[in-house]
Structure formats: structure tokens, C-alpha cells
């Protein structure tokens, strides 16, 4: 064998192996290469190739999706102070509560007014007669304060210092109230008629004007006033002693400011000077007292001042914020007030609204004081009184000669 030698034999190298000349092959891309491609050795068991599944393509390419909106930039987190949300909700809750309370109060007042309209006492105050004055402009009321004690027991008469029973009673207060009509520039006018005015009473000759109520009640009184003044009355309102005091107490009293102290044991009155709140009994004594230098003239001025104070108290919101007043005031008014049979709560509201503003207050012009067969009486200044009543009938301002 080539490469084997015996002992002492020289080493002989095998002849060089002849390599076949390189052959050119073409590679995968058709390029000639010298070395043959490397044979791929396959495994003994080849897996069965899996047929490729056909890929479904849509008939039409899908529409490109719109770009996703960019999220807003995150605001820096500010820690909320504790209780801030609760504080912001309280004003809203309070406004809702206020609206509910206002609705409740309105409904209650409307209901009280409707009840009062049916509960008020009424009387046939106007009797038709042939020579009754023709209607004038505006609206004219006759407000009467009766001194009847018919609804008072002995204890109440003593508490109110009204004295004993005087039969059918007389008119302790007579106020002629004229409300201007639409378009008039004149204010509401309140005219005090002295209760001792010496006037003709139909069917009874000359009498004091307050005797007409005793002789024939409200119908004779209204007829006497109409014929003495020449004014046609549109409404009539009457209030008695007991009802007067009850109404003032139901309102919580009224504030009056007498310039001078008044001490009148007959009226149960002992008032210092200055502003003060008067109860029902004290207010009744104030409008009845004649223990002043001008006696009846001061008394009529006090009655007009009290009427203004009473209306101011009725219009005071503090009165109606107390729900107890929603019951006590209408019930006291129903017991105290008597209207003519054609008047109602709306007429009363109109009267109160008109007198709450600027008013002209005066007394029927007086000519002289006269002693008559019915006692000391007041005689009007007929010329000046006629001018005053004619101005009211025409709905014009009273003449300057009237006593303001």
C-alpha cells in the first residue's frame, strides 16, 4: 500500500491526487460560480406540506379610518377645599325654599281673603229715595265708628272704659273719604264730620248728625249725610268698640306719636308724649278722648292720625311674616267690620291702598257753636262747606279755605 514501508526502505510519498478541473455552475440568480451548490440534506421523513389557504380579499378596499381625536390636554389638578361644593349648593336651596314659602304665603293670604269676603258682616246701608244726589267722579266712602256696646259684656266694657249701655248706640266717629278717579291729579281726601253737627235729619227735623244712626240705623245715617253734603255715597263701613280693639290687638298694636301727654280717666287713657305702641284698649281711648285743649277738634285729628297708623300697620310686611296673623287678623276683621251689601274685600283693599299714600286731611268748615234744644251743637260754615263738597263731587283738589 502506498505509504507502507519496510525496515530500511526509503520513505515514498504518494503521488499527488489530481483534482478535476473546476466546473462552472450557475447560481440562483443565473450567475456562474465555480463551486457546486451545497446539497440540501433532507430529513429521513419529510412532513407533508400544508396547502396554503386561499386568502380572501375584499371586493373594494376599505375606507381609510379617520385619525383618532387627540385627547385634550390634561388640566392641572387643583385640590378642592373641603365643603366648597356644599357652600355652592346652599344658595340654590335657599332660593327654592324662599319660592316655596312665598307661594305658600300667597296661597294662604288669598284663601284668607276669600274666607273674609264671605265672613264679613253686611247691612243694607243705602235706601233708595227720590231726591238722592247723582253720582259724582271718583269713589266716596262713609266710615262710621259706632259707640254701641251691644257686643260687649260688663267685664269688657270695664276693660275698655266705655261706660254703660247707651241703647242702640250713636256714631262716635264720622269720616267722609273720597278716592280720586282715574286721571285725577287730586289725592285721596279724608274729611272729619263733627258728630255734633246740627243738620236736618229726614223725618225728624234738625238734630245732631250722630242721632240719625240711633233713630234709623245705617240707612237713615247715609241719607242724612248725602242730603247735608250733596255727595252720593258709594260705600259704607262701620266698626264698633269691641271690634275696634280686637282688630288692633290682632295686628300687634299700632304706633302713634302724640305731641303732648294725654290723661283721660273717662277714656281709661294715660299716655306720655312721644312715639309708642298702643294696644287695642289704649288706641280706643286715644280716638275717643276729648281731654285736650280743643276737645272735639283734637279728637277728630286723633281719629285721622289713627286711621293712617292703622293702615300703615296693615301694610307692614313684618305683620304678615308671622303666620299667626294670617288667622287672627281676618277673624278679627270679620268680627269688627260691617259693610254695605254691595261692597267686598276688593273694595276694602282699594281703600287701604289709596289711603296708604299721600292724603289730604281736613274737617268740615265750622261756622259757630250753638246751644239748641238737643244740646250744644256745631253749625257748619255753609258757604265754605258747599265749596268743599262741590270740589269732592267734581274730583278736584279742596279749596285753600278748607281747614287742613
XYZ file of C-alpha atoms in Angstrom:
404
model
C 0.000 0.000 0.000
C 1.035 3.452 -0.610
C 2.545 4.896 2.483
C 3.711 1.479 3.932
C 7.479 0.763 4.096
C 9.555 -1.949 5.430
C 12.648 -1.715 7.505
C 15.345 0.068 5.777
C 13.185 1.034 2.943
C 13.106 4.679 1.969
C 10.007 6.763 2.537
C 7.993 7.234 -0.620
C 5.321 9.950 -0.730
C 2.085 9.080 -2.528
C 1.643 10.718 -5.810
C -0.338 13.856 -5.741
C -4.038 13.474 -6.327
C -5.299 15.048 -9.332
C -8.277 17.182 -8.841
C -10.736 17.534 -11.665
C -10.835 20.936 -13.208
C -13.307 23.245 -11.666
C -16.628 23.281 -13.337
C -18.746 26.272 -13.674
C -22.243 26.227 -12.204
C -24.928 28.719 -12.309
C -26.164 30.070 -9.068
C -29.691 31.000 -8.043
C -29.644 34.237 -9.958
C -28.048 32.823 -13.085
C -24.566 33.932 -12.179
C -21.678 31.439 -12.878
C -19.982 30.082 -9.793
C -17.063 27.652 -9.520
C -18.192 25.538 -6.581
C -21.242 23.408 -6.928
C -24.210 24.379 -4.855
C -24.330 22.814 -1.418
C -26.640 19.874 -1.378
C -29.639 20.235 0.882
C -29.867 17.454 3.337
C -33.483 16.458 3.869
C -34.624 14.601 6.915
C -35.444 10.951 6.576
C -39.169 11.673 6.857
C -40.440 14.811 5.279
C -43.730 16.276 6.629
C -46.445 16.583 4.153
C -46.539 20.206 3.079
C -49.805 22.016 4.055
C -51.689 23.517 1.236
C -51.836 27.261 1.517
C -55.341 28.533 2.246
C -56.654 30.988 -0.256
C -56.707 34.497 1.258
C -59.904 36.393 0.888
C -59.591 39.963 -0.189
C -62.451 42.456 -0.027
C -64.082 43.382 -3.267
C -63.343 47.020 -2.596
C -60.539 48.350 -0.465
C -61.776 49.545 2.950
C -62.129 53.243 3.515
C -59.294 54.689 5.479
C -60.185 55.213 9.153
C -60.303 58.821 10.295
C -57.489 59.786 12.523
C -58.243 59.265 16.192
C -59.042 62.524 18.022
C -56.274 63.859 20.050
C -57.103 63.661 23.730
C -57.412 67.059 25.430
C -54.523 68.239 27.397
C -54.870 67.244 30.994
C -55.648 70.169 33.279
C -53.516 70.550 36.301
C -55.314 69.058 39.293
C -56.274 71.645 41.848
C -57.346 70.229 45.177
C -60.907 71.346 46.133
C -61.195 72.854 49.582
C -63.388 70.798 51.892
C -67.015 71.905 51.981
C -66.865 74.088 48.822
C -69.483 72.035 46.972
C -71.842 72.249 49.901
C -71.390 76.004 50.112
C -72.233 76.424 46.429
C -75.428 74.375 46.779
C -76.831 76.371 49.708
C -77.851 79.492 47.697
C -79.842 77.328 45.313
C -81.540 75.504 48.164
C -82.367 78.768 49.873
C -83.860 80.235 46.676
C -86.067 77.173 46.231
C -87.155 77.372 49.873
C -87.914 81.088 49.542
C -90.009 80.432 46.421
C -91.971 77.712 48.221
C -92.568 79.934 51.250
C -93.696 82.811 49.013
C -96.091 80.513 47.180
C -97.436 79.193 50.479
C -97.874 82.683 51.917
C -99.628 83.915 48.766
C -101.979 80.946 48.739
C -102.719 81.430 52.440
C -103.430 85.144 52.040
C -105.641 84.545 49.006
C -107.524 81.876 50.935
C -107.889 84.188 53.945
C -109.177 86.993 51.706
C -111.719 84.663 50.092
C -112.881 83.500 53.517
C -113.068 87.087 54.811
C -115.227 88.159 51.871
C -117.857 85.612 52.898
C -117.488 86.189 56.664
C -117.787 89.993 56.743
C -120.970 91.397 58.238
C -123.125 93.348 55.807
C -126.063 95.690 56.059
C -128.484 97.398 53.684
C -126.918 100.819 54.231
C -128.431 102.633 51.258
C -132.137 103.165 50.812
C -133.429 104.490 47.532
C -135.281 107.798 47.733
C -136.482 110.278 45.171
C -134.034 113.170 45.634
C -130.843 111.189 46.082
C -127.747 113.021 44.693
C -126.442 111.964 41.302
C -123.142 110.058 41.162
C -120.019 112.209 41.009
C -116.480 111.440 39.944
C -114.275 109.177 41.988
C -115.427 106.993 44.880
C -116.812 108.198 48.209
C -116.897 106.187 51.439
C -118.597 106.881 54.753
C -116.560 105.399 57.612
C -118.502 105.162 60.875
C -117.208 104.359 64.327
C -120.152 103.222 66.411
C -120.171 103.514 70.196
C -122.602 100.619 70.558
C -121.814 98.267 73.456
C -124.186 95.573 72.256
C -121.380 93.043 71.682
C -119.544 93.789 74.968
C -120.189 92.202 78.357
C -119.711 94.102 81.611
C -116.112 92.965 82.045
C -115.206 94.059 78.513
C -116.936 97.422 78.986
C -114.909 97.976 82.147
C -111.651 96.946 80.435
C -112.277 99.312 77.514
C -113.653 102.124 79.734
C -116.712 102.504 77.501
C -119.268 103.068 80.248
C -122.715 101.508 80.397
C -125.099 100.612 77.615
C -126.420 103.521 75.523
C -129.251 101.730 73.752
C -128.778 101.386 70.008
C -125.588 103.460 70.151
C -124.507 106.541 68.262
C -121.799 107.326 65.752
C -118.722 108.281 67.713
C -116.692 108.847 64.515
C -117.766 110.058 61.068
C -115.186 110.201 58.278
C -116.033 111.094 54.703
C -113.343 109.554 52.461
C -113.093 110.488 48.793
C -110.854 108.478 46.458
C -109.977 110.176 43.137
C -110.986 108.553 39.886
C -108.637 107.558 37.026
C -106.770 110.505 35.536
C -107.349 112.812 38.512
C -104.416 114.741 39.994
C -106.023 115.266 43.403
C -105.004 112.963 46.287
C -107.353 110.990 48.477
C -109.223 113.258 50.896
C -110.327 112.408 54.428
C -112.939 114.794 55.873
C -113.959 114.628 59.523
C -117.627 115.396 60.194
C -118.176 116.592 63.767
C -120.578 114.212 65.465
C -122.475 117.193 66.970
C -123.088 118.781 63.544
C -126.547 120.353 63.561
C -128.211 119.177 60.349
C -131.694 118.226 59.141
C -132.495 114.538 59.671
C -135.191 113.320 57.241
C -138.450 112.824 59.144
C -137.104 114.245 62.437
C -136.240 117.899 61.820
C -132.869 119.323 62.884
C -130.801 117.006 65.053
C -127.197 116.235 65.782
C -125.929 114.158 62.882
C -124.951 111.209 65.075
C -128.559 110.903 66.277
C -129.564 109.729 62.796
C -127.898 106.374 63.483
C -129.882 105.945 66.693
C -133.148 106.929 65.048
C -132.892 104.897 61.858
C -129.615 102.939 61.701
C -127.271 102.978 58.735
C -129.930 103.766 56.049
C -131.065 106.957 57.799
C -127.479 107.990 58.576
C -126.306 107.643 54.949
C -129.369 109.549 53.700
C -128.722 112.347 56.223
C -125.056 112.655 55.155
C -125.935 112.624 51.443
C -128.557 115.372 51.795
C -126.318 117.504 54.032
C -123.291 117.282 51.735
C -124.837 116.822 48.286
C -122.461 113.850 47.710
C -123.658 110.414 46.660
C -122.054 107.739 48.828
C -120.672 104.644 47.100
C -119.597 102.529 50.095
C -120.321 102.300 53.808
C -118.120 100.797 56.549
C -118.910 100.571 60.241
C -116.761 99.424 63.149
C -117.794 99.045 66.797
C -115.922 99.475 70.072
C -115.249 95.791 70.715
C -114.265 95.003 67.141
C -112.019 98.060 67.018
C -109.932 96.943 69.995
C -109.800 93.310 68.816
C -108.525 94.320 65.361
C -105.746 96.475 66.839
C -104.656 93.649 69.142
C -104.728 91.135 66.273
C -102.321 93.392 64.368
C -99.983 93.559 67.357
C -100.837 97.169 68.199
C -100.282 100.428 66.330
C -97.600 103.083 66.724
C -98.764 106.638 67.498
C -96.764 109.738 68.406
C -98.786 112.236 70.484
C -97.134 115.632 70.806
C -98.494 116.173 74.320
C -99.305 113.742 77.126
C -102.969 112.765 77.422
C -104.541 111.878 80.760
C -108.230 110.985 80.479
C -109.648 108.710 83.212
C -113.046 108.601 81.471
C -111.411 107.004 78.399
C -109.028 104.908 80.503
C -106.089 106.730 78.940
C -102.757 107.840 80.394
C -100.325 108.426 77.533
C -96.937 110.145 77.692
C -95.752 112.257 74.791
C -93.693 110.624 72.048
C -93.918 107.580 69.795
C -95.221 104.399 71.397
C -97.094 101.221 70.536
C -100.709 101.233 71.682
C -102.798 98.183 72.444
C -106.437 97.907 71.433
C -107.793 99.436 74.656
C -105.297 102.338 74.564
C -105.955 103.028 70.880
C -109.718 103.111 71.528
C -109.198 105.611 74.344
C -106.965 107.725 72.073
C -109.629 108.153 69.373
C -112.406 108.776 71.955
C -110.663 111.192 74.306
C -111.644 114.860 74.438
C -109.337 115.724 77.349
C -107.291 118.117 75.206
C -107.364 121.908 74.709
C -109.527 121.774 71.547
C -111.748 118.899 72.706
C -113.714 117.522 69.727
C -111.425 119.184 67.165
C -108.392 117.403 68.622
C -110.421 114.237 68.839
C -111.151 114.299 65.102
C -107.485 114.964 64.351
C -106.567 111.947 66.502
C -109.028 109.795 64.582
C -107.443 110.720 61.270
C -103.937 110.089 62.643
C -105.035 106.727 63.972
C -106.513 105.747 60.602
C -103.165 106.450 58.929
C -101.288 104.474 61.600
C -103.699 101.550 61.286
C -103.291 101.377 57.514
C -99.508 101.607 57.864
C -99.622 98.681 60.278
C -101.795 96.633 57.917
C -99.308 97.264 55.078
C -96.257 96.411 57.218
C -94.592 93.196 55.877
C -93.472 92.335 59.419
C -97.117 91.739 60.311
C -97.694 89.191 57.575
C -94.387 87.379 58.066
C -95.949 85.957 61.212
C -98.231 83.083 60.118
C -100.387 83.579 63.225
C -101.579 86.891 61.774
C -102.992 85.032 58.762
C -105.667 83.663 61.079
C -106.126 86.300 63.786
C -106.377 89.409 61.587
C -109.071 88.127 59.149
C -111.130 86.725 62.040
C -110.842 89.997 63.993
C -111.789 91.995 60.891
C -114.793 89.759 60.238
C -115.972 90.417 63.782
C -115.203 94.142 63.719
C -116.234 95.445 60.287
C -119.686 95.835 58.758
C -120.001 96.791 55.077
C -122.847 97.742 52.824
C -124.255 94.778 50.935
C -122.590 95.749 47.634
C -119.011 96.043 48.959
C -116.374 93.358 49.435
C -112.744 92.628 50.205
C -111.552 94.091 46.896
C -113.189 97.418 47.768
C -111.518 97.343 51.189
C -108.143 96.624 49.576
C -108.645 99.536 47.161
C -109.484 101.841 50.072
C -106.429 100.774 52.048
C -104.118 101.157 49.036
C -105.413 104.667 48.274
C -105.072 105.877 51.863
C -101.596 104.378 52.294
C -100.112 107.118 50.109
C -100.415 110.902 50.284
C -103.758 112.127 51.611
C -105.416 115.452 52.367
C -106.979 115.558 55.839
C -109.371 118.257 56.985
C -112.563 118.974 58.904
C -115.848 120.332 57.613
C -115.558 124.139 57.962
C -117.241 125.242 61.187
C -119.252 128.467 61.445
C -120.306 128.562 65.094
C -121.131 126.553 68.204
C -124.800 126.732 69.074
C -126.897 125.760 72.069
C -130.024 124.029 70.817
C -132.937 122.034 72.194
C -130.838 118.875 71.651
C -127.784 120.266 73.455
C -124.622 122.024 72.341
C -124.201 121.647 68.591
C -121.846 122.624 65.766
C -123.104 124.691 62.853
C -121.170 124.458 59.577
C -119.914 127.402 57.574
C -122.329 126.621 54.755
C -120.566 128.649 52.047
C -117.147 127.071 52.621
C -118.647 123.628 53.241
C -120.528 123.847 49.923
C -117.268 124.668 48.079
C -115.533 121.704 49.733
C -118.258 119.216 48.841
C -118.527 120.522 45.282
C -114.750 120.049 44.819
C -115.080 116.446 46.010
C -118.032 115.841 43.704
C -116.045 117.144 40.724
C -112.916 115.232 41.864
C -110.789 118.360 42.155
C -108.473 119.468 44.999
C -110.245 121.016 48.009
C -110.244 124.829 48.150
C -107.489 126.531 50.105
C -110.048 127.976 52.528
C -110.755 124.480 53.907
C -109.321 123.698 57.329
C -106.313 121.386 56.737
